[in-house]
Amino acid sequence: MALDFAAGCIGGAAGVVVGHPFDTVKVRLQVQNVDKPLYRGTFHCFQSIIRQESALGLYKGIGSPMMGLTFINAIVFGVQGNAMRKLGRDTPLNQFLAGASAGAIQCVICCPMELAKTRMQMQGTGEKKSKRKLYKNSLDCLVRIYKKEGIRGINRGMVTTLIRETPGFGVYFLTYDVLTRSLGCEPDDPYMIPKLLFAGGMSGIASWISTYPVDVIKSRLQADGVGGVNQYNSIMDCVRQSLQKEGWRVFTRGLTSTLLRAFPVNATTFATVTLFLMYMREGEECSIQDCEQPSVQLQPLQPQTQPTSM
């Protein structure tokens, strides 16, 4: 289980660096005012942020996921690996159940982290240098929210996070399992790494598509109140108002940037985790063989025993 946690940490850090700019664009598109939109689409949003706020504007709020996603991925891969060992059989259904349980547990960290990230990403929209910063950094953001609203405030959006993450991670691990089996990702395969990258990227895309409408509502609830006025009273009120003003297309806002982000981030994460675990386990096997060999040499009269294989 320790290896699963370590692999998750490494994969999480790699994924954040690759994907954060796309996430900033996604959030801006999801929560922008439909009556006075700042951005016409994904690429216009990219151009506007770089032009108005510099390239660093795309990395606003990265402190929160750099701190949180590393631990989140450690929890996800650790819990998922442990759950698979408890379930016993490696089947697609068990992959879904193990992934769903991991997704539900990591919400405790994921929800406050994404709240801080969203608030930081919305701060100083359209300004190269913010004249008045409400939050100094992600930690200061959470501290201020806690002082003003308490525990309930820093867990704003927890229900929608649970609704998104539980089935989302189930689909995530199920898709990866099915694809790696279909593609035949064996250690001696010369095309193993490209196959792992493809399977990981497609797993991320499938996961996001399965729960994306919930993510739109979550982002809107977590960004609500940034200007001092709360627009939504509840999840259903947010759904109702969003549908009335923007129609069903509201649930696809920011989807393009999300999918553009999902493939490289999850390809990097899954490939990193899989390769790390593979090489570490190979190292463990070598260590076991090295430890067993002297005991055989010291007792030549006993029958030779085969080294344990893990």
Short mmCIF file of C-alpha atoms in Angstrom, two decimals:
data_model
loop_
_atom_site.label_atom_id
_atom_site.label_comp_id
_atom_site.label_asym_id
_atom_site.label_seq_id
_atom_site.Cartn_x
_atom_site.Cartn_y
_atom_site.Cartn_z
CA MET A 1 0.00 0.00 0.00
CA ALA A 2 2.93 2.36 0.70
CA LEU A 3 4.03 1.99 -2.92
CA ASP A 4 0.51 2.92 -4.11
CA PHE A 5 0.62 6.10 -2.01
CA ALA A 6 4.10 7.06 -3.23
CA ALA A 7 3.18 6.43 -6.85
CA GLY A 8 0.04 8.55 -6.45
CA CYS A 9 2.08 11.46 -5.06
CA ILE A 10 4.48 11.43 -8.01
CA GLY A 11 1.72 11.05 -10.58
CA GLY A 12 -0.35 13.82 -8.98
CA ALA A 13 2.46 16.38 -9.05
CA ALA A 14 3.20 15.61 -12.72
CA GLY A 15 -0.48 15.98 -13.63
CA VAL A 16 -0.92 19.38 -11.94
CA VAL A 17 1.94 21.03 -13.83
CA VAL A 18 0.65 19.75 -17.18
CA GLY A 19 -3.03 20.53 -16.73
CA HIS A 20 -3.55 23.62 -14.56
CA PRO A 21 -3.81 26.22 -17.37
CA PHE A 22 -6.68 24.22 -18.94
CA ASP A 23 -8.39 24.06 -15.55
CA THR A 24 -8.22 27.85 -15.16
CA VAL A 25 -9.90 28.25 -18.55
CA LYS A 26 -12.55 25.68 -17.62
CA VAL A 27 -13.49 27.49 -14.40
CA ARG A 28 -13.61 30.92 -16.07
CA LEU A 29 -15.96 29.61 -18.76
CA GLN A 30 -18.17 27.76 -16.28
CA VAL A 31 -18.84 30.71 -13.99
CA GLN A 32 -18.76 33.73 -16.30
CA ASN A 33 -21.84 35.97 -16.42
CA VAL A 34 -24.00 34.88 -19.36
CA ASP A 35 -25.47 38.41 -19.72
CA LYS A 36 -21.99 39.99 -20.00
CA PRO A 37 -19.65 37.18 -21.13
CA LEU A 38 -15.93 37.95 -21.13
CA TYR A 39 -14.97 34.97 -23.28
CA ARG A 40 -16.41 33.61 -26.54
CA GLY A 41 -14.91 30.14 -26.16
CA THR A 42 -11.95 28.07 -25.04
CA PHE A 43 -9.25 29.54 -27.27
CA HIS A 44 -10.53 33.11 -26.86
CA CYS A 45 -10.34 32.58 -23.09
CA PHE A 46 -6.73 31.36 -23.38
CA GLN A 47 -5.78 34.39 -25.50
CA SER A 48 -7.58 36.86 -23.24
CA ILE A 49 -5.99 35.59 -20.03
CA ILE A 50 -2.48 35.68 -21.55
CA ARG A 51 -3.04 39.13 -23.06
CA GLN A 52 -4.70 40.72 -20.02
CA GLU A 53 -3.05 38.86 -17.13
CA SER A 54 0.15 37.42 -18.72
CA ALA A 55 0.93 33.70 -18.96
CA LEU A 56 1.06 33.56 -15.15
CA GLY A 57 -2.68 34.22 -15.15
CA LEU A 58 -3.19 30.66 -16.38
CA TYR A 59 -1.47 29.40 -13.22
CA LYS A 60 -3.58 31.31 -10.72
CA GLY A 61 -4.57 29.08 -7.84
CA ILE A 62 -1.96 26.41 -8.63
CA GLY A 63 -0.75 26.39 -5.02
CA SER A 64 -3.91 24.66 -3.84
CA PRO A 65 -3.79 21.70 -6.28
CA MET A 66 -0.01 21.37 -5.88
CA MET A 67 -0.57 20.90 -2.15
CA GLY A 68 -3.83 18.98 -2.42
CA LEU A 69 -3.72 16.90 -5.59
CA THR A 70 -0.50 15.20 -4.59
CA PHE A 71 -2.20 13.93 -1.42
CA ILE A 72 -5.47 13.28 -3.26
CA ASN A 73 -3.78 11.03 -5.82
CA ALA A 74 -1.87 9.31 -3.03
CA ILE A 75 -5.18 8.62 -1.25
CA VAL A 76 -6.95 7.58 -4.48
CA PHE A 77 -4.32 5.11 -5.66
CA GLY A 78 -3.63 3.90 -2.12
CA VAL A 79 -7.30 3.30 -1.26
CA GLN A 80 -8.06 1.83 -4.69
CA GLY A 81 -5.14 -0.60 -4.47
CA ASN A 82 -6.08 -1.63 -0.93
CA ALA A 83 -9.76 -2.03 -1.88
CA MET A 84 -8.80 -4.28 -4.79
CA ARG A 85 -6.78 -6.47 -2.43
CA LYS A 86 -9.77 -6.69 -0.06
CA LEU A 87 -12.19 -7.50 -2.90
CA GLY A 88 -9.87 -10.28 -4.02
CA ARG A 89 -10.74 -10.73 -7.70
CA ASP A 90 -9.47 -8.33 -10.35
CA THR A 91 -12.66 -7.79 -12.36
CA PRO A 92 -14.06 -4.68 -14.11
CA LEU A 93 -16.87 -4.44 -11.52
CA ASN A 94 -14.39 -4.56 -8.64
CA GLN A 95 -12.27 -1.92 -10.38
CA PHE A 96 -15.34 0.33 -10.51
CA LEU A 97 -16.23 -0.31 -6.84
CA ALA A 98 -12.64 0.24 -5.65
CA GLY A 99 -12.35 3.43 -7.71
CA ALA A 100 -15.71 4.74 -6.44
CA SER A 101 -14.72 4.15 -2.80
CA ALA A 102 -11.42 5.96 -3.37
CA GLY A 103 -13.25 8.85 -5.03
CA ALA A 104 -15.66 9.23 -2.12
CA ILE A 105 -12.91 9.18 0.56
CA GLN A 106 -10.70 11.79 -1.11
CA CYS A 107 -13.56 14.35 -1.19
CA VAL A 108 -12.56 15.41 2.33
CA ILE A 109 -9.44 17.02 0.83
CA CYS A 110 -10.72 17.62 -2.69
CA CYS A 111 -13.64 19.91 -1.78
CA PRO A 112 -11.74 22.56 0.26
CA MET A 113 -8.84 22.38 -2.20
CA GLU A 114 -11.08 23.07 -5.19
CA LEU A 115 -12.90 25.84 -3.31
CA ALA A 116 -9.59 27.67 -2.75
CA LYS A 117 -8.47 26.96 -6.32
CA THR A 118 -11.71 28.30 -7.80
CA ARG A 119 -11.66 31.47 -5.68
CA MET A 120 -8.01 32.15 -6.59
CA GLN A 121 -8.67 31.53 -10.30
CA MET A 122 -11.52 34.05 -10.29
CA GLN A 123 -9.53 36.70 -8.42
CA GLY A 124 -8.31 39.59 -10.56
CA THR A 125 -10.08 38.45 -13.74
CA GLY A 126 -8.89 40.61 -16.65
CA GLU A 127 -6.20 42.39 -14.59
CA LYS A 128 -2.49 41.93 -15.16
CA LYS A 129 -1.81 43.10 -11.61
CA SER A 130 -4.77 42.95 -9.27
CA LYS A 131 -5.43 46.32 -7.64
CA ARG A 132 -7.08 44.73 -4.62
CA LYS A 133 -6.37 41.13 -3.75
CA LEU A 134 -8.95 39.54 -1.48
CA TYR A 135 -6.74 36.48 -0.93
CA LYS A 136 -2.93 36.37 -0.74
CA ASN A 137 -2.71 32.67 -1.55
CA SER A 138 -4.69 29.42 -1.33
CA LEU A 139 -4.06 28.93 2.39
CA ASP A 140 -5.03 32.51 3.18
CA CYS A 141 -8.20 31.97 1.12
CA LEU A 142 -9.25 28.96 3.22
CA VAL A 143 -8.39 30.73 6.49
CA ARG A 144 -10.50 33.77 5.54
CA ILE A 145 -13.44 31.61 4.47
CA TYR A 146 -13.20 29.63 7.71
CA LYS A 147 -13.17 32.80 9.84
CA LYS A 148 -16.20 34.16 8.03
CA GLU A 149 -18.29 31.01 7.44
CA GLY A 150 -16.77 28.27 9.61
CA ILE A 151 -16.43 24.58 8.67
CA ARG A 152 -19.52 24.77 6.49
CA GLY A 153 -17.90 27.52 4.44
CA ILE A 154 -14.71 25.63 3.57
CA ASN A 155 -16.83 22.60 2.65
CA ARG A 156 -19.04 24.53 0.25
CA GLY A 157 -19.88 22.25 -2.65
CA MET A 158 -19.19 19.02 -0.72
CA VAL A 159 -22.41 17.29 -1.86
CA THR A 160 -21.78 18.05 -5.55
CA THR A 161 -18.15 16.99 -5.11
CA LEU A 162 -19.30 13.62 -3.73
CA ILE A 163 -21.83 13.19 -6.55
CA ARG A 164 -19.10 13.94 -9.10
CA GLU A 165 -16.15 12.06 -7.60
CA THR A 166 -17.76 8.78 -6.51
CA PRO A 167 -19.01 7.56 -9.91
CA GLY A 168 -16.31 9.56 -11.73
CA PHE A 169 -13.43 7.62 -10.18
CA GLY A 170 -15.34 4.38 -10.64
CA VAL A 171 -15.53 5.07 -14.39
CA TYR A 172 -11.90 6.23 -14.30
CA PHE A 173 -10.44 2.95 -13.03
CA LEU A 174 -12.95 0.78 -14.91
CA THR A 175 -12.01 2.39 -18.25
CA TYR A 176 -8.29 2.11 -17.55
CA ASP A 177 -8.65 -1.56 -16.63
CA VAL A 178 -10.67 -2.41 -19.75
CA LEU A 179 -8.31 -0.51 -22.08
CA THR A 180 -5.08 -1.93 -20.66
CA ARG A 181 -6.50 -5.45 -20.93
CA SER A 182 -7.68 -4.83 -24.51
CA LEU A 183 -4.39 -3.25 -25.59
CA GLY A 184 -2.28 -5.93 -23.89
CA CYS A 185 0.03 -3.71 -21.81
CA GLU A 186 2.69 -6.25 -20.88
CA PRO A 187 6.11 -5.33 -19.37
CA ASP A 188 8.00 -6.80 -22.35
CA ASP A 189 5.85 -4.96 -24.92
CA PRO A 190 8.00 -2.36 -26.79
CA TYR A 191 4.90 -0.15 -27.16
CA MET A 192 3.87 -0.43 -23.51
CA ILE A 193 4.42 3.26 -22.62
CA PRO A 194 2.37 4.66 -25.57
CA LYS A 195 -0.39 2.18 -24.69
CA LEU A 196 -0.34 3.26 -21.03
CA LEU A 197 -0.47 6.92 -22.05
CA PHE A 198 -3.43 6.28 -24.37
CA ALA A 199 -5.32 4.22 -21.76
CA GLY A 200 -4.71 6.83 -19.06
CA GLY A 201 -5.75 9.74 -21.28
CA MET A 202 -8.94 8.04 -22.45
CA SER A 203 -9.79 7.08 -18.85
CA GLY A 204 -9.64 10.73 -17.87
CA ILE A 205 -11.86 11.75 -20.78
CA ALA A 206 -14.44 9.05 -19.98
CA SER A 207 -14.47 10.04 -16.30
CA TRP A 208 -15.05 13.73 -17.02
CA ILE A 209 -17.77 13.14 -19.61
CA SER A 210 -19.67 10.90 -17.20
CA THR A 211 -19.98 13.58 -14.50
CA TYR A 212 -19.29 16.92 -16.20
CA PRO A 213 -22.73 18.55 -15.65
CA VAL A 214 -22.26 18.09 -11.88
CA ASP A 215 -18.86 19.81 -12.12
CA VAL A 216 -20.45 22.90 -13.68
CA ILE A 217 -22.86 23.20 -10.74
CA LYS A 218 -20.04 22.59 -8.25
CA SER A 219 -17.91 25.36 -9.76
CA ARG A 220 -20.81 27.80 -9.70
CA LEU A 221 -21.62 27.06 -6.07
CA GLN A 222 -17.98 27.42 -5.00
CA ALA A 223 -17.52 30.69 -6.93
CA ASP A 224 -20.81 32.07 -5.59
CA GLY A 225 -20.37 34.96 -3.19
CA VAL A 226 -16.96 36.09 -4.50
CA GLY A 227 -18.38 39.55 -5.23
CA GLY A 228 -20.08 39.69 -1.84
CA VAL A 229 -23.52 38.59 -3.04
CA ASN A 230 -24.76 34.99 -3.00
CA GLN A 231 -26.76 34.12 -6.08
CA TYR A 232 -27.76 30.53 -5.25
CA ASN A 233 -29.58 29.14 -2.22
CA SER A 234 -28.98 25.44 -2.89
CA ILE A 235 -27.88 22.88 -5.48
CA MET A 236 -31.35 22.68 -7.04
CA ASP A 237 -31.67 26.47 -7.08
CA CYS A 238 -28.35 26.67 -8.97
CA VAL A 239 -29.55 24.03 -11.46
CA ARG A 240 -32.89 25.83 -11.93
CA GLN A 241 -31.40 29.30 -12.43
CA SER A 242 -28.70 28.00 -14.78
CA LEU A 243 -31.26 26.16 -16.92
CA GLN A 244 -33.63 29.12 -17.06
CA LYS A 245 -30.94 31.57 -18.18
CA GLU A 246 -28.75 29.42 -20.43
CA GLY A 247 -30.62 26.23 -21.33
CA TRP A 248 -29.12 22.74 -21.47
CA ARG A 249 -25.89 23.99 -23.06
CA VAL A 250 -24.88 25.39 -19.67
CA PHE A 251 -23.85 21.86 -18.67
CA THR A 252 -21.20 21.78 -21.41
CA ARG A 253 -19.54 25.11 -20.57
CA GLY A 254 -15.77 24.63 -20.45
CA LEU A 255 -16.00 21.02 -21.66
CA THR A 256 -13.54 21.55 -24.53
CA SER A 257 -10.75 22.83 -22.26
CA THR A 258 -11.56 20.07 -19.76
CA LEU A 259 -11.13 17.32 -22.34
CA LEU A 260 -7.98 18.98 -23.72
CA ARG A 261 -6.65 18.93 -20.16
CA ALA A 262 -7.98 15.47 -19.27
CA PHE A 263 -5.96 13.53 -21.83
CA PRO A 264 -2.41 14.77 -21.09
CA VAL A 265 -2.97 15.02 -17.32
CA ASN A 266 -4.37 11.53 -16.88
CA ALA A 267 -2.05 10.00 -19.45
CA THR A 268 0.88 11.40 -17.43
CA THR A 269 -0.62 10.39 -14.08
CA PHE A 270 -1.53 6.80 -14.93
CA ALA A 271 1.64 6.09 -16.91
CA THR A 272 3.80 7.52 -14.11
CA VAL A 273 1.99 5.52 -11.41
CA THR A 274 2.02 2.26 -13.40
CA LEU A 275 5.69 2.50 -14.36
CA PHE A 276 6.71 3.51 -10.83
CA LEU A 277 4.89 0.54 -9.31
CA MET A 278 6.29 -1.81 -11.94
CA TYR A 279 9.91 -0.79 -11.40
CA MET A 280 9.58 -0.73 -7.61
CA ARG A 281 8.04 -4.21 -7.54
CA GLU A 282 10.77 -5.51 -9.84
CA GLY A 283 13.27 -4.09 -7.34
CA GLU A 284 11.49 -5.90 -4.51
CA GLU A 285 11.66 -9.20 -6.42
CA CYS A 286 15.39 -8.75 -7.00
CA SER A 287 15.92 -8.04 -3.29
CA ILE A 288 13.99 -11.19 -2.32
CA GLN A 289 16.03 -13.29 -4.71
CA ASP A 290 19.30 -11.82 -3.37
CA CYS A 291 18.24 -12.59 0.20
CA GLU A 292 17.23 -16.17 -0.56
CA GLN A 293 20.28 -17.15 -2.60
CA PRO A 294 22.82 -17.17 0.29
CA SER A 295 20.55 -19.39 2.41
CA VAL A 296 20.58 -21.99 -0.36
CA GLN A 297 24.38 -21.88 -0.61
CA LEU A 298 24.84 -22.30 3.15
CA GLN A 299 22.71 -25.50 3.23
CA PRO A 300 23.78 -27.53 0.18
CA LEU A 301 22.44 -30.79 1.58
CA GLN A 302 18.83 -29.54 1.48
CA PRO A 303 16.81 -29.51 -1.75
CA GLN A 304 17.12 -26.37 -3.86
CA THR A 305 14.14 -24.04 -3.48
CA GLN A 306 12.79 -21.66 -6.06
CA PRO A 307 12.90 -17.93 -5.23
CA THR A 308 9.55 -16.46 -4.24
CA SER A 309 7.80 -14.61 -7.06
CA MET A 310 5.54 -11.64 -6.25
#
